[in-house]
mmCIF file of C-alpha atoms and ligand atoms in Angstrom:
data_model
loop_
_atom_site.group_PDB
_atom_site.id
_atom_site.type_symbol
_atom_site.label_atom_id
_atom_site.label_comp_id
_atom_site.label_asym_id
_atom_site.label_seq_id
_atom_site.Cartn_x
_atom_site.Cartn_y
_atom_site.Cartn_z
ATOM 1 C CA MET R 1 -43.779 -162.941 3.748
ATOM 2 C CA ASP R 2 -42.343 -161.330 0.641
ATOM 3 C CA SER R 3 -41.449 -164.168 -1.743
ATOM 4 C CA ASN R 4 -38.089 -162.605 -2.556
ATOM 5 C CA LEU R 5 -37.152 -162.497 1.104
ATOM 6 C CA LEU R 6 -38.244 -166.095 1.564
ATOM 7 C CA ASN R 7 -36.154 -167.060 -1.421
ATOM 8 C CA ASN R 8 -33.163 -165.198 -0.016
ATOM 9 C CA ASN R 9 -33.613 -166.867 3.342
ATOM 10 C CA ARG R 10 -33.687 -170.273 1.729
ATOM 11 C CA ILE R 11 -30.386 -169.543 0.040
ATOM 12 C CA ARG R 12 -28.905 -168.184 3.285
ATOM 13 C CA ASP R 13 -29.975 -171.350 5.111
ATOM 14 C CA ARG R 14 -27.610 -173.354 2.929
ATOM 15 C CA PHE R 15 -24.647 -171.517 4.454
ATOM 16 C CA LYS R 16 -23.850 -172.947 7.873
ATOM 17 C CA PRO R 17 -22.438 -170.885 10.750
ATOM 18 C CA VAL R 18 -18.915 -171.804 11.754
ATOM 19 C CA GLN R 19 -18.602 -174.452 14.490
ATOM 20 C CA ARG R 20 -16.327 -173.170 17.244
ATOM 21 C CA PRO R 21 -13.833 -175.514 18.909
ATOM 22 C CA LEU R 22 -14.331 -176.318 22.602
ATOM 23 C CA ALA R 23 -11.781 -173.705 23.655
ATOM 24 C CA TRP R 24 -14.090 -170.890 22.450
ATOM 25 C CA MET R 25 -17.456 -172.485 23.139
ATOM 26 C CA ASP R 26 -18.122 -170.309 26.198
ATOM 27 C CA ILE R 27 -17.350 -166.986 24.577
ATOM 28 C CA PRO R 28 -20.585 -164.965 24.485
ATOM 29 C CA LYS R 29 -21.943 -164.507 20.978
ATOM 30 C CA GLU R 30 -21.720 -160.744 21.211
ATOM 31 C CA THR R 31 -18.027 -160.934 22.120
ATOM 32 C CA TRP R 32 -17.280 -163.513 19.422
ATOM 33 C CA ASN R 33 -18.943 -161.317 16.821
ATOM 34 C CA ARG R 34 -16.896 -158.252 17.751
ATOM 35 C CA TRP R 35 -14.145 -157.837 15.154
ATOM 36 C CA THR R 36 -11.812 -156.130 17.607
ATOM 37 C CA TRP R 37 -12.068 -159.187 19.892
ATOM 38 C CA GLN R 38 -11.282 -161.462 16.958
ATOM 39 C CA GLN R 39 -8.258 -159.287 16.135
ATOM 40 C CA GLN R 40 -6.997 -159.282 19.721
ATOM 41 C CA LYS R 41 -7.399 -163.043 20.164
ATOM 42 C CA ARG R 42 -5.588 -164.057 17.011
ATOM 43 C CA LEU R 43 -3.442 -167.163 17.333
ATOM 44 C CA ARG R 44 0.166 -165.990 17.142
ATOM 45 C CA THR R 45 2.209 -168.849 18.625
ATOM 46 C CA GLU R 46 2.548 -172.599 18.432
ATOM 47 C CA ASP R 47 1.191 -172.951 21.994
ATOM 48 C CA GLN R 48 -1.916 -170.958 21.142
ATOM 49 C CA LEU R 49 -2.452 -173.081 18.038
ATOM 50 C CA ALA R 50 -2.075 -176.257 20.059
ATOM 51 C CA GLN R 51 -5.009 -175.235 22.257
ATOM 52 C CA VAL R 52 -7.424 -175.641 19.360
ATOM 53 C CA LEU R 53 -5.841 -178.078 16.916
ATOM 54 C CA THR R 54 -3.097 -180.638 16.413
ATOM 55 C CA VAL R 55 0.178 -179.048 15.388
ATOM 56 C CA PHE R 56 2.055 -181.602 13.282
ATOM 57 C CA ASP R 57 5.821 -182.114 13.502
ATOM 58 C CA ASP R 58 6.598 -180.569 10.110
ATOM 59 C CA GLU R 59 4.540 -177.533 11.083
ATOM 60 C CA ARG R 60 6.389 -177.146 14.407
ATOM 61 C CA ALA R 61 9.672 -177.044 12.569
ATOM 62 C CA ALA R 62 8.334 -174.575 9.998
ATOM 63 C CA LEU R 63 6.784 -172.378 12.694
ATOM 64 C CA ASP R 64 10.097 -172.085 14.499
ATOM 65 C CA ALA R 65 12.106 -171.400 11.384
ATOM 66 C CA SER R 66 9.670 -168.969 9.732
ATOM 67 C CA LYS R 67 9.200 -166.699 12.778
ATOM 68 C CA GLU R 68 11.563 -164.049 11.482
ATOM 69 C CA LEU R 69 10.362 -164.287 7.888
ATOM 70 C CA PHE R 70 6.593 -163.976 8.099
ATOM 71 C CA ASP R 71 4.266 -163.685 11.068
ATOM 72 C CA LEU R 72 1.694 -166.190 12.120
ATOM 73 C CA ALA R 73 -1.752 -164.752 12.786
ATOM 74 C CA ILE R 74 -5.094 -166.537 12.575
ATOM 75 C CA THR R 75 -8.395 -165.152 13.842
ATOM 76 C CA PRO R 76 -10.410 -167.503 16.087
ATOM 77 C CA TYR R 77 -13.122 -167.423 13.422
ATOM 78 C CA TYR R 78 -10.789 -168.603 10.638
ATOM 79 C CA ALA R 79 -9.075 -171.117 12.938
ATOM 80 C CA SER R 80 -12.509 -172.633 13.595
ATOM 81 C CA LEU R 81 -12.691 -173.593 9.917
ATOM 82 C CA ILE R 82 -9.583 -175.777 10.214
ATOM 83 C CA GLU R 83 -10.137 -179.517 10.631
ATOM 84 C CA PRO R 84 -8.148 -179.962 13.859
ATOM 85 C CA ASN R 85 -6.596 -183.334 13.025
ATOM 86 C CA ASN R 86 -6.237 -183.153 9.260
ATOM 87 C CA PRO R 87 -2.704 -182.191 8.162
ATOM 88 C CA LEU R 88 -3.996 -181.559 4.631
ATOM 89 C CA CYS R 89 -7.004 -179.421 5.531
ATOM 90 C CA PRO R 90 -7.260 -176.736 2.795
ATOM 91 C CA ILE R 91 -7.747 -173.978 5.379
ATOM 92 C CA ARG R 92 -4.737 -175.159 7.396
ATOM 93 C CA LEU R 93 -2.545 -175.091 4.283
ATOM 94 C CA GLN R 94 -3.388 -171.431 3.792
ATOM 95 C CA CYS R 95 -2.502 -170.196 7.272
ATOM 96 C CA ILE R 96 -0.071 -172.580 9.047
ATOM 97 C CA PRO R 97 3.469 -172.752 7.658
ATOM 98 C CA LYS R 98 4.840 -175.893 6.025
ATOM 99 C CA PRO R 99 8.556 -176.617 5.479
ATOM 100 C CA GLY R 100 8.310 -175.772 1.755
ATOM 101 C CA GLU R 101 8.096 -172.115 2.770
ATOM 102 C CA LEU R 102 11.681 -172.208 3.944
ATOM 103 C CA ASP R 103 13.051 -173.645 0.748
ATOM 104 C CA PRO R 104 12.835 -170.983 -1.986
ATOM 105 C CA ALA R 105 13.479 -172.157 -5.540
ATOM 106 C CA ALA R 106 16.226 -170.407 -7.502
ATOM 107 C CA TYR R 107 13.725 -168.785 -9.890
ATOM 108 C CA GLU R 108 11.502 -167.374 -7.146
ATOM 109 C CA LEU R 109 11.564 -163.657 -6.372
ATOM 110 C CA SER R 110 11.013 -161.599 -3.248
ATOM 111 C CA ASP R 111 9.001 -159.011 -5.223
ATOM 112 C CA PRO R 112 7.625 -161.132 -8.085
ATOM 113 C CA LEU R 113 5.454 -158.412 -9.598
ATOM 114 C CA ALA R 114 8.152 -155.711 -9.340
ATOM 115 C CA GLU R 115 5.771 -153.562 -7.316
ATOM 116 C CA ASP R 116 8.561 -151.867 -5.405
ATOM 117 C CA SER R 117 10.480 -150.880 -8.502
ATOM 118 C CA HIS R 118 7.421 -149.105 -9.939
ATOM 119 C CA MET R 119 6.991 -146.968 -6.835
ATOM 120 C CA PRO R 120 7.196 -143.240 -7.587
ATOM 121 C CA VAL R 121 6.537 -142.443 -3.897
ATOM 122 C CA PRO R 122 6.425 -144.877 -0.969
ATOM 123 C CA GLY R 123 3.068 -146.621 -0.770
ATOM 124 C CA ILE R 124 2.071 -146.209 -4.447
ATOM 125 C CA THR R 125 2.732 -148.631 -7.285
ATOM 126 C CA HIS R 126 2.067 -146.944 -10.626
ATOM 127 C CA ARG R 127 2.655 -149.407 -13.404
ATOM 128 C CA TYR R 128 -0.376 -149.177 -15.673
ATOM 129 C CA PRO R 129 -1.490 -146.022 -17.470
ATOM 130 C CA ASP R 130 -4.732 -145.228 -15.631
ATOM 131 C CA ARG R 131 -4.576 -146.946 -12.235
ATOM 132 C CA VAL R 132 -2.446 -147.240 -9.120
ATOM 133 C CA LEU R 133 -2.067 -149.555 -6.161
ATOM 134 C CA PHE R 134 -2.284 -147.631 -2.895
ATOM 135 C CA TYR R 135 -0.900 -149.425 0.184
ATOM 136 C CA THR R 136 -2.580 -148.106 3.313
ATOM 137 C CA THR R 137 -1.384 -150.658 5.892
ATOM 138 C CA HIS R 138 0.728 -153.791 6.080
ATOM 139 C CA HIS R 139 -1.492 -155.567 8.576
ATOM 140 C CA CYS R 140 -3.936 -158.388 7.837
ATOM 141 C CA ALA R 141 -6.350 -160.296 10.058
ATOM 142 C CA VAL R 142 -4.800 -163.584 8.924
ATOM 143 C CA TYR R 143 -1.393 -163.855 7.283
ATOM 144 C CA CYS R 144 -1.804 -166.109 4.253
ATOM 145 C CA ARG R 145 1.135 -168.423 3.683
ATOM 146 C CA HIS R 146 0.799 -167.835 -0.066
ATOM 147 C CA CYS R 147 1.001 -164.033 0.210
ATOM 148 C CA THR R 148 2.843 -162.424 -2.667
ATOM 149 C CA ARG R 149 3.884 -159.444 -0.494
ATOM 150 C CA LYS R 150 5.555 -161.370 2.319
ATOM 151 C CA ARG R 151 8.532 -159.093 1.961
ATOM 152 C CA LYS R 152 6.638 -156.306 3.698
ATOM 153 C CA VAL R 153 3.220 -157.528 4.881
ATOM 154 C CA SER R 154 3.173 -158.289 8.631
ATOM 155 C CA ASP R 155 6.362 -156.270 9.202
ATOM 156 C CA PRO R 156 5.299 -153.414 11.501
ATOM 157 C CA SER R 157 8.404 -151.413 10.583
ATOM 158 C CA THR R 158 7.038 -150.998 7.048
ATOM 159 C CA ALA R 159 3.430 -149.998 7.888
ATOM 160 C CA ALA R 160 2.077 -146.879 6.192
ATOM 161 C CA THR R 161 2.531 -143.780 8.350
ATOM 162 C CA GLN R 162 0.278 -140.762 8.088
ATOM 163 C CA GLN R 163 3.058 -138.984 6.238
ATOM 164 C CA GLN R 164 3.257 -141.796 3.694
ATOM 165 C CA LEU R 165 -0.508 -141.740 3.292
ATOM 166 C CA GLU R 166 -0.396 -138.005 2.537
ATOM 167 C CA GLN R 167 2.395 -138.528 0.008
ATOM 168 C CA GLY R 168 0.267 -141.156 -1.754
ATOM 169 C CA LEU R 169 -2.823 -138.928 -1.792
ATOM 170 C CA ASN R 170 -0.789 -136.018 -3.126
ATOM 171 C CA TYR R 171 0.715 -138.201 -5.851
ATOM 172 C CA ILE R 172 -2.747 -139.314 -7.011
ATOM 173 C CA ALA R 173 -4.033 -135.735 -6.930
ATOM 174 C CA ALA R 174 -1.090 -134.626 -9.066
ATOM 175 C CA HIS R 175 -1.668 -137.305 -11.739
ATOM 176 C CA PRO R 176 -4.843 -136.632 -13.722
ATOM 177 C CA GLU R 177 -4.377 -139.815 -15.757
ATOM 178 C CA VAL R 178 -5.086 -141.932 -12.648
ATOM 179 C CA ARG R 179 -8.799 -142.745 -12.631
ATOM 180 C CA ASP R 180 -8.852 -146.063 -10.751
ATOM 181 C CA ILE R 181 -7.370 -146.686 -7.275
ATOM 182 C CA LEU R 182 -6.807 -150.137 -5.806
ATOM 183 C CA ILE R 183 -6.753 -149.547 -2.072
ATOM 184 C CA SER R 184 -4.643 -152.394 -0.839
ATOM 185 C CA GLY R 185 -2.077 -153.456 1.715
ATOM 186 C CA GLY R 186 -1.943 -155.667 3.726
ATOM 187 C CA ASP R 187 -5.646 -155.451 4.181
ATOM 188 C CA PRO R 188 -7.174 -151.981 4.022
ATOM 189 C CA LEU R 189 -9.933 -153.118 6.381
ATOM 190 C CA SER R 190 -7.243 -153.394 9.075
ATOM 191 C CA ASN R 191 -7.563 -149.603 9.189
ATOM 192 C CA SER R 192 -10.065 -148.179 11.665
ATOM 193 C CA ASP R 193 -13.364 -146.955 10.221
ATOM 194 C CA ASP R 194 -12.213 -143.368 10.798
ATOM 195 C CA ARG R 195 -8.912 -143.819 8.970
ATOM 196 C CA LEU R 196 -10.579 -145.654 6.121
ATOM 197 C CA GLU R 197 -13.205 -142.951 5.775
ATOM 198 C CA TYR R 198 -10.473 -140.305 5.775
ATOM 199 C CA ILE R 199 -8.774 -142.111 2.864
ATOM 200 C CA LEU R 200 -12.010 -142.572 0.917
ATOM 201 C CA GLU R 201 -13.080 -138.994 1.463
ATOM 202 C CA ARG R 202 -9.744 -137.625 0.303
ATOM 203 C CA LEU R 203 -9.739 -139.867 -2.764
ATOM 204 C CA ARG R 204 -13.305 -138.963 -3.709
ATOM 205 C CA ALA R 205 -12.418 -135.288 -3.469
ATOM 206 C CA ILE R 206 -9.933 -135.730 -6.335
ATOM 207 C CA GLU R 207 -11.817 -134.851 -9.476
ATOM 208 C CA HIS R 208 -10.155 -137.309 -11.868
ATOM 209 C CA VAL R 209 -10.592 -140.343 -9.581
ATOM 210 C CA GLU R 210 -13.509 -142.411 -10.890
ATOM 211 C CA ILE R 211 -13.244 -145.925 -9.468
ATOM 212 C CA LEU R 212 -12.286 -147.037 -5.969
ATOM 213 C CA ARG R 213 -11.410 -150.681 -5.381
ATOM 214 C CA LEU R 214 -10.999 -152.135 -1.911
ATOM 215 C CA CYS R 215 -8.850 -155.267 -1.921
ATOM 216 C CA THR R 216 -9.687 -157.186 1.235
ATOM 217 C CA ARG R 217 -9.635 -160.722 2.570
ATOM 218 C CA ASN R 218 -11.631 -159.792 5.662
ATOM 219 C CA LEU R 219 -14.820 -161.243 4.157
ATOM 220 C CA VAL R 220 -13.039 -164.614 4.343
ATOM 221 C CA THR R 221 -10.900 -164.351 7.462
ATOM 222 C CA LEU R 222 -12.756 -161.827 9.621
ATOM 223 C CA PRO R 223 -16.309 -161.305 8.325
ATOM 224 C CA GLN R 224 -17.167 -159.659 11.666
ATOM 225 C CA ARG R 225 -15.220 -156.637 10.360
ATOM 226 C CA ILE R 226 -18.094 -155.883 7.966
ATOM 227 C CA THR R 227 -20.312 -153.889 10.292
ATOM 228 C CA LEU R 228 -23.316 -151.736 9.510
ATOM 229 C CA ASN R 229 -21.188 -148.694 10.289
ATOM 230 C CA LEU R 230 -18.558 -149.756 7.738
ATOM 231 C CA ALA R 231 -21.220 -150.465 5.106
ATOM 232 C CA GLN R 232 -22.733 -147.020 5.667
ATOM 233 C CA ILE R 233 -19.336 -145.386 5.266
ATOM 234 C CA LEU R 234 -18.657 -147.193 1.989
ATOM 235 C CA LYS R 235 -22.081 -146.248 0.660
ATOM 236 C CA LYS R 236 -21.057 -142.588 0.691
ATOM 237 C CA TYR R 237 -18.149 -143.007 -1.711
ATOM 238 C CA HIS R 238 -19.467 -145.046 -4.630
ATOM 239 C CA PRO R 239 -18.627 -146.502 -7.083
ATOM 240 C CA ILE R 240 -16.730 -148.927 -4.832
ATOM 241 C CA TYR R 241 -15.681 -152.345 -6.040
ATOM 242 C CA VAL R 242 -14.645 -154.865 -3.398
ATOM 243 C CA HIS R 243 -12.098 -157.459 -4.515
ATOM 244 C CA THR R 244 -11.980 -160.353 -2.138
ATOM 245 C CA HIS R 245 -10.122 -163.637 -1.993
ATOM 246 C CA PHE R 246 -12.109 -166.801 -1.250
ATOM 247 C CA ASN R 247 -10.069 -169.883 -2.104
ATOM 248 C CA HIS R 248 -12.200 -172.781 -0.922
ATOM 249 C CA PRO R 249 -15.924 -173.559 -0.467
ATOM 250 C CA LYS R 250 -15.335 -174.202 3.262
ATOM 251 C CA GLU R 251 -14.782 -170.447 3.577
ATOM 252 C CA CYS R 252 -18.348 -169.790 2.412
ATOM 253 C CA THR R 253 -20.021 -169.739 5.821
ATOM 254 C CA ARG R 254 -23.145 -168.041 7.123
ATOM 255 C CA GLU R 255 -20.914 -165.331 8.581
ATOM 256 C CA ALA R 256 -19.270 -164.714 5.218
ATOM 257 C CA PHE R 257 -22.669 -164.785 3.490
ATOM 258 C CA ASP R 258 -24.000 -162.097 5.838
ATOM 259 C CA ALA R 259 -20.890 -159.953 5.464
ATOM 260 C CA CYS R 260 -21.170 -160.079 1.666
ATOM 261 C CA ALA R 261 -24.884 -159.262 1.921
ATOM 262 C CA LEU R 262 -24.137 -156.145 3.988
ATOM 263 C CA LEU R 263 -21.694 -154.864 1.385
ATOM 264 C CA ALA R 264 -23.876 -155.818 -1.580
ATOM 265 C CA ASP R 265 -26.898 -154.144 0.037
ATOM 266 C CA ALA R 266 -24.739 -151.048 0.513
ATOM 267 C CA GLY R 267 -24.177 -150.992 -3.247
ATOM 268 C CA CYS R 268 -20.657 -152.415 -3.438
ATOM 269 C CA VAL R 269 -19.830 -154.635 -6.399
ATOM 270 C CA LEU R 270 -18.132 -157.799 -5.123
ATOM 271 C CA ASN R 271 -15.553 -159.747 -7.129
ATOM 272 C CA ASN R 272 -13.491 -162.747 -6.104
ATOM 273 C CA GLN R 273 -9.828 -163.327 -6.894
ATOM 274 C CA MET R 274 -8.989 -166.949 -6.153
ATOM 275 C CA VAL R 275 -5.361 -168.026 -6.040
ATOM 276 C CA LEU R 276 -4.781 -171.500 -7.415
ATOM 277 C CA LEU R 277 -3.018 -173.522 -4.712
ATOM 278 C CA ARG R 278 -1.868 -177.123 -4.630
ATOM 279 C CA GLY R 279 -3.932 -179.179 -2.200
ATOM 280 C CA VAL R 280 -6.350 -176.305 -1.594
ATOM 281 C CA ASN R 281 -8.304 -175.757 -4.796
ATOM 282 C CA ASP R 282 -6.432 -177.504 -7.647
ATOM 283 C CA ASP R 283 -9.499 -179.604 -8.322
ATOM 284 C CA PRO R 284 -12.233 -178.650 -10.828
ATOM 285 C CA ALA R 285 -14.987 -179.901 -8.491
ATOM 286 C CA VAL R 286 -13.741 -177.677 -5.659
ATOM 287 C CA VAL R 287 -13.611 -174.598 -7.893
ATOM 288 C CA LEU R 288 -17.065 -175.333 -9.308
ATOM 289 C CA GLU R 289 -18.534 -175.590 -5.805
ATOM 290 C CA LEU R 290 -16.715 -172.439 -4.691
ATOM 291 C CA ASN R 291 -17.866 -170.377 -7.664
ATOM 292 C CA GLN R 292 -21.462 -171.514 -7.411
ATOM 293 C CA LYS R 293 -21.482 -170.630 -3.706
ATOM 294 C CA LEU R 294 -19.898 -167.244 -4.396
ATOM 295 C CA LEU R 295 -22.648 -166.381 -6.843
ATOM 296 C CA MET R 296 -25.232 -167.193 -4.168
ATOM 297 C CA MET R 297 -23.322 -164.786 -1.920
ATOM 298 C CA ARG R 298 -23.544 -162.116 -4.647
ATOM 299 C CA VAL R 299 -19.820 -162.330 -5.358
ATOM 300 C CA LYS R 300 -18.728 -162.658 -8.983
ATOM 301 C CA PRO R 301 -15.818 -165.074 -9.566
ATOM 302 C CA TYR R 302 -13.489 -162.645 -11.334
ATOM 303 C CA TYR R 303 -9.996 -164.136 -11.479
ATOM 304 C CA ILE R 304 -8.224 -167.401 -10.879
ATOM 305 C CA PHE R 305 -4.626 -166.362 -10.329
ATOM 306 C CA GLN R 306 -1.746 -168.636 -11.134
ATOM 307 C CA CYS R 307 0.301 -168.546 -7.920
ATOM 308 C CA ASP R 308 2.944 -165.823 -8.260
ATOM 309 C CA MET R 309 6.649 -166.677 -8.351
ATOM 310 C CA ALA R 310 7.079 -165.358 -4.793
ATOM 311 C CA GLN R 311 9.718 -166.989 -2.613
ATOM 312 C CA GLY R 312 8.879 -170.169 -0.731
ATOM 313 C CA LEU R 313 5.681 -170.993 -2.586
ATOM 314 C CA SER R 314 6.776 -173.822 -4.851
ATOM 315 C CA HIS R 315 5.099 -176.393 -2.582
ATOM 316 C CA LEU R 316 1.797 -174.580 -3.179
ATOM 317 C CA ARG R 317 2.215 -173.715 -6.858
ATOM 318 C CA THR R 318 0.471 -175.812 -9.520
ATOM 319 C CA PRO R 319 1.484 -176.214 -13.187
ATOM 320 C CA ILE R 320 -0.097 -173.579 -15.451
ATOM 321 C CA ALA R 321 -1.909 -176.393 -17.297
ATOM 322 C CA LYS R 322 -3.986 -177.023 -14.154
ATOM 323 C CA GLY R 323 -5.624 -173.593 -14.407
ATOM 324 C CA ILE R 324 -6.477 -174.147 -18.070
ATOM 325 C CA GLU R 325 -7.934 -177.554 -17.206
ATOM 326 C CA ILE R 326 -10.114 -175.936 -14.536
ATOM 327 C CA ILE R 327 -11.469 -173.328 -16.966
ATOM 328 C CA ASP R 328 -12.193 -176.146 -19.463
ATOM 329 C CA SER R 329 -14.135 -177.957 -16.754
ATOM 330 C CA LEU R 330 -16.279 -174.877 -16.014
ATOM 331 C CA ARG R 331 -17.061 -173.294 -19.390
ATOM 332 C CA GLY R 332 -20.307 -174.718 -20.719
ATOM 333 C CA TRP R 333 -20.825 -176.981 -17.735
ATOM 334 C CA THR R 334 -22.057 -174.162 -15.504
ATOM 335 C CA SER R 335 -23.306 -170.572 -15.869
ATOM 336 C CA GLY R 336 -20.947 -168.220 -17.678
ATOM 337 C CA ILE R 337 -20.992 -165.913 -14.649
ATOM 338 C CA ALA R 338 -19.365 -168.723 -12.634
ATOM 339 C CA VAL R 339 -16.409 -168.818 -15.032
ATOM 340 C CA PRO R 340 -13.609 -166.423 -14.046
ATOM 341 C CA HIS R 341 -10.543 -165.422 -16.069
ATOM 342 C CA PHE R 342 -7.511 -167.586 -15.469
ATOM 343 C CA VAL R 343 -4.535 -165.225 -15.412
ATOM 344 C CA VAL R 344 -0.811 -165.287 -14.927
ATOM 345 C CA ASP R 345 0.536 -162.054 -13.460
ATOM 346 C CA LEU R 346 3.826 -161.934 -15.277
ATOM 347 C CA PRO R 347 6.974 -161.728 -13.152
ATOM 348 C CA GLY R 348 8.832 -158.452 -13.343
ATOM 349 C CA GLY R 349 5.687 -156.351 -13.741
ATOM 350 C CA GLY R 350 4.672 -157.537 -17.210
ATOM 351 C CA GLY R 351 0.995 -157.453 -16.245
ATOM 352 C CA LYS R 352 -1.707 -160.087 -16.433
ATOM 353 C CA VAL R 353 -2.208 -162.433 -19.343
ATOM 354 C CA SER R 354 -5.384 -164.438 -19.625
ATOM 355 C CA LEU R 355 -5.170 -168.095 -20.652
ATOM 356 C CA LEU R 356 -7.931 -170.151 -22.226
ATOM 357 C CA PRO R 357 -8.311 -173.758 -23.300
ATOM 358 C CA GLU R 358 -7.875 -174.205 -27.077
ATOM 359 C CA TYR R 359 -11.309 -174.137 -28.686
ATOM 360 C CA VAL R 360 -10.169 -173.538 -32.289
ATOM 361 C CA MET R 361 -9.418 -176.907 -33.907
ATOM 362 C CA LYS R 362 -8.598 -175.647 -37.377
ATOM 363 C CA ARG R 363 -8.859 -172.555 -39.568
ATOM 364 C CA GLU R 364 -9.025 -172.701 -43.400
ATOM 365 C CA GLY R 365 -9.527 -169.257 -44.932
ATOM 366 C CA LYS R 366 -12.934 -168.076 -43.810
ATOM 367 C CA LYS R 367 -13.837 -171.396 -42.243
ATOM 368 C CA TRP R 368 -13.187 -171.923 -38.559
ATOM 369 C CA LEU R 369 -13.563 -175.273 -36.919
ATOM 370 C CA PHE R 370 -14.292 -175.093 -33.200
ATOM 371 C CA ARG R 371 -14.838 -177.662 -30.503
ATOM 372 C CA ASN R 372 -17.457 -176.909 -27.894
ATOM 373 C CA TYR R 373 -17.308 -177.785 -24.171
ATOM 374 C CA GLN R 374 -18.385 -181.365 -24.975
ATOM 375 C CA ASN R 375 -15.646 -181.668 -27.610
ATOM 376 C CA ILE R 376 -18.207 -181.687 -30.425
ATOM 377 C CA PRO R 377 -16.887 -179.912 -33.565
ATOM 378 C CA PHE R 378 -18.760 -176.934 -35.065
ATOM 379 C CA GLU R 379 -18.035 -174.869 -38.185
ATOM 380 C CA TYR R 380 -18.273 -171.095 -38.364
ATOM 381 C CA PHE R 381 -17.777 -168.917 -41.465
ATOM 382 C CA ASP R 382 -16.393 -165.384 -41.424
ATOM 383 C CA ALA R 383 -18.356 -162.823 -43.413
ATOM 384 C CA ASP R 384 -16.965 -161.724 -46.799
HETATM 385 S S1 SF4 G 401 -4.781 -160.903 3.134
HETATM 386 FE FE1 SF4 G 401 -3.691 -160.458 1.213
HETATM 387 S S2 SF4 G 401 -2.009 -159.119 1.798
HETATM 388 FE FE2 SF4 G 401 -2.751 -160.096 3.676
HETATM 389 S S3 SF4 G 401 -1.481 -161.902 3.935
HETATM 390 FE FE3 SF4 G 401 -3.315 -162.544 2.820
HETATM 391 S S4 SF4 G 401 -2.724 -162.404 0.657
HETATM 392 FE FE4 SF4 G 401 -1.211 -161.184 1.839
#
């Protein structure tokens, strides 16, 4: 056997397939692996949840009260990652509501990044000089409790119509300064293959469009969505960057590994945007493990996002210092490619700022005194 293949297989073997709960044990593999089946069988109610895991009292109360605010939806695959009897399971915290969601702090905002106020036409946010956000759907396989777009995601009355899609495409075509499109949502992979291909084809036909970015959490919540057919479609419209959103090493399963491999083999460049969440990944050891696993899955850890100031997230938000501490714990201690940027996306549409630990201890004229990752001081002299 080719040694490279053997090597790849050894790496793949480290990623374990998800263990299904009893309730889904009898589902034939072929059915389980069909993404449309996973979509149809999503857990949407407290009763459905209770068939596969313990629903705790605080969650019952939050489920009832949050019904009108933000949908519940969890694919059987993602639900299988939840420890059924652990109220603090990091996967549970991301997809089952807790009472904190219902208690917005005074400083929190419904549209923290001011995306809606930078919307020249519905479905396009144009805030930066050369790139736009293009919302193609408001559906997601799993609705993340920490979503920054709760105000519209999961609300079917705000989904992108064909007319809206055309308006967005026309806007991009009419703006030659736009060279980079973030195809977003919701999750753009909630679109059918045909609709997605229509969007990609139309965007690629615009001469000034250079980069296409697909922002999707399906690799994490519904890896079955990454089919050979989808990979072959994407291959036709390169360069395509896929921005995904793994938050915890438990999400790095065999299924996710294979989905990433399909996209990477099809020539997509995969980047991860982790959101820092209390009780989920606010621990340097968890982030280290996640980032090292992502690299084995051919996904580059790109960003750690400070949790946005969206409403009802204060129970999940960590102090900014935690993100800096995590970067300090990575830099030097593991490969540079496992060290993402820690960024705060400034409220009101100010854009991202990147924060680093302080490595400069002192500066005297041309002499700089640094500390390295082990806190050992080193001098550096600027040239004359
Ligand atoms: S996948 Fe993204 S858009 Fe959808 S609920 Fe999660 S964070 Fe929000």
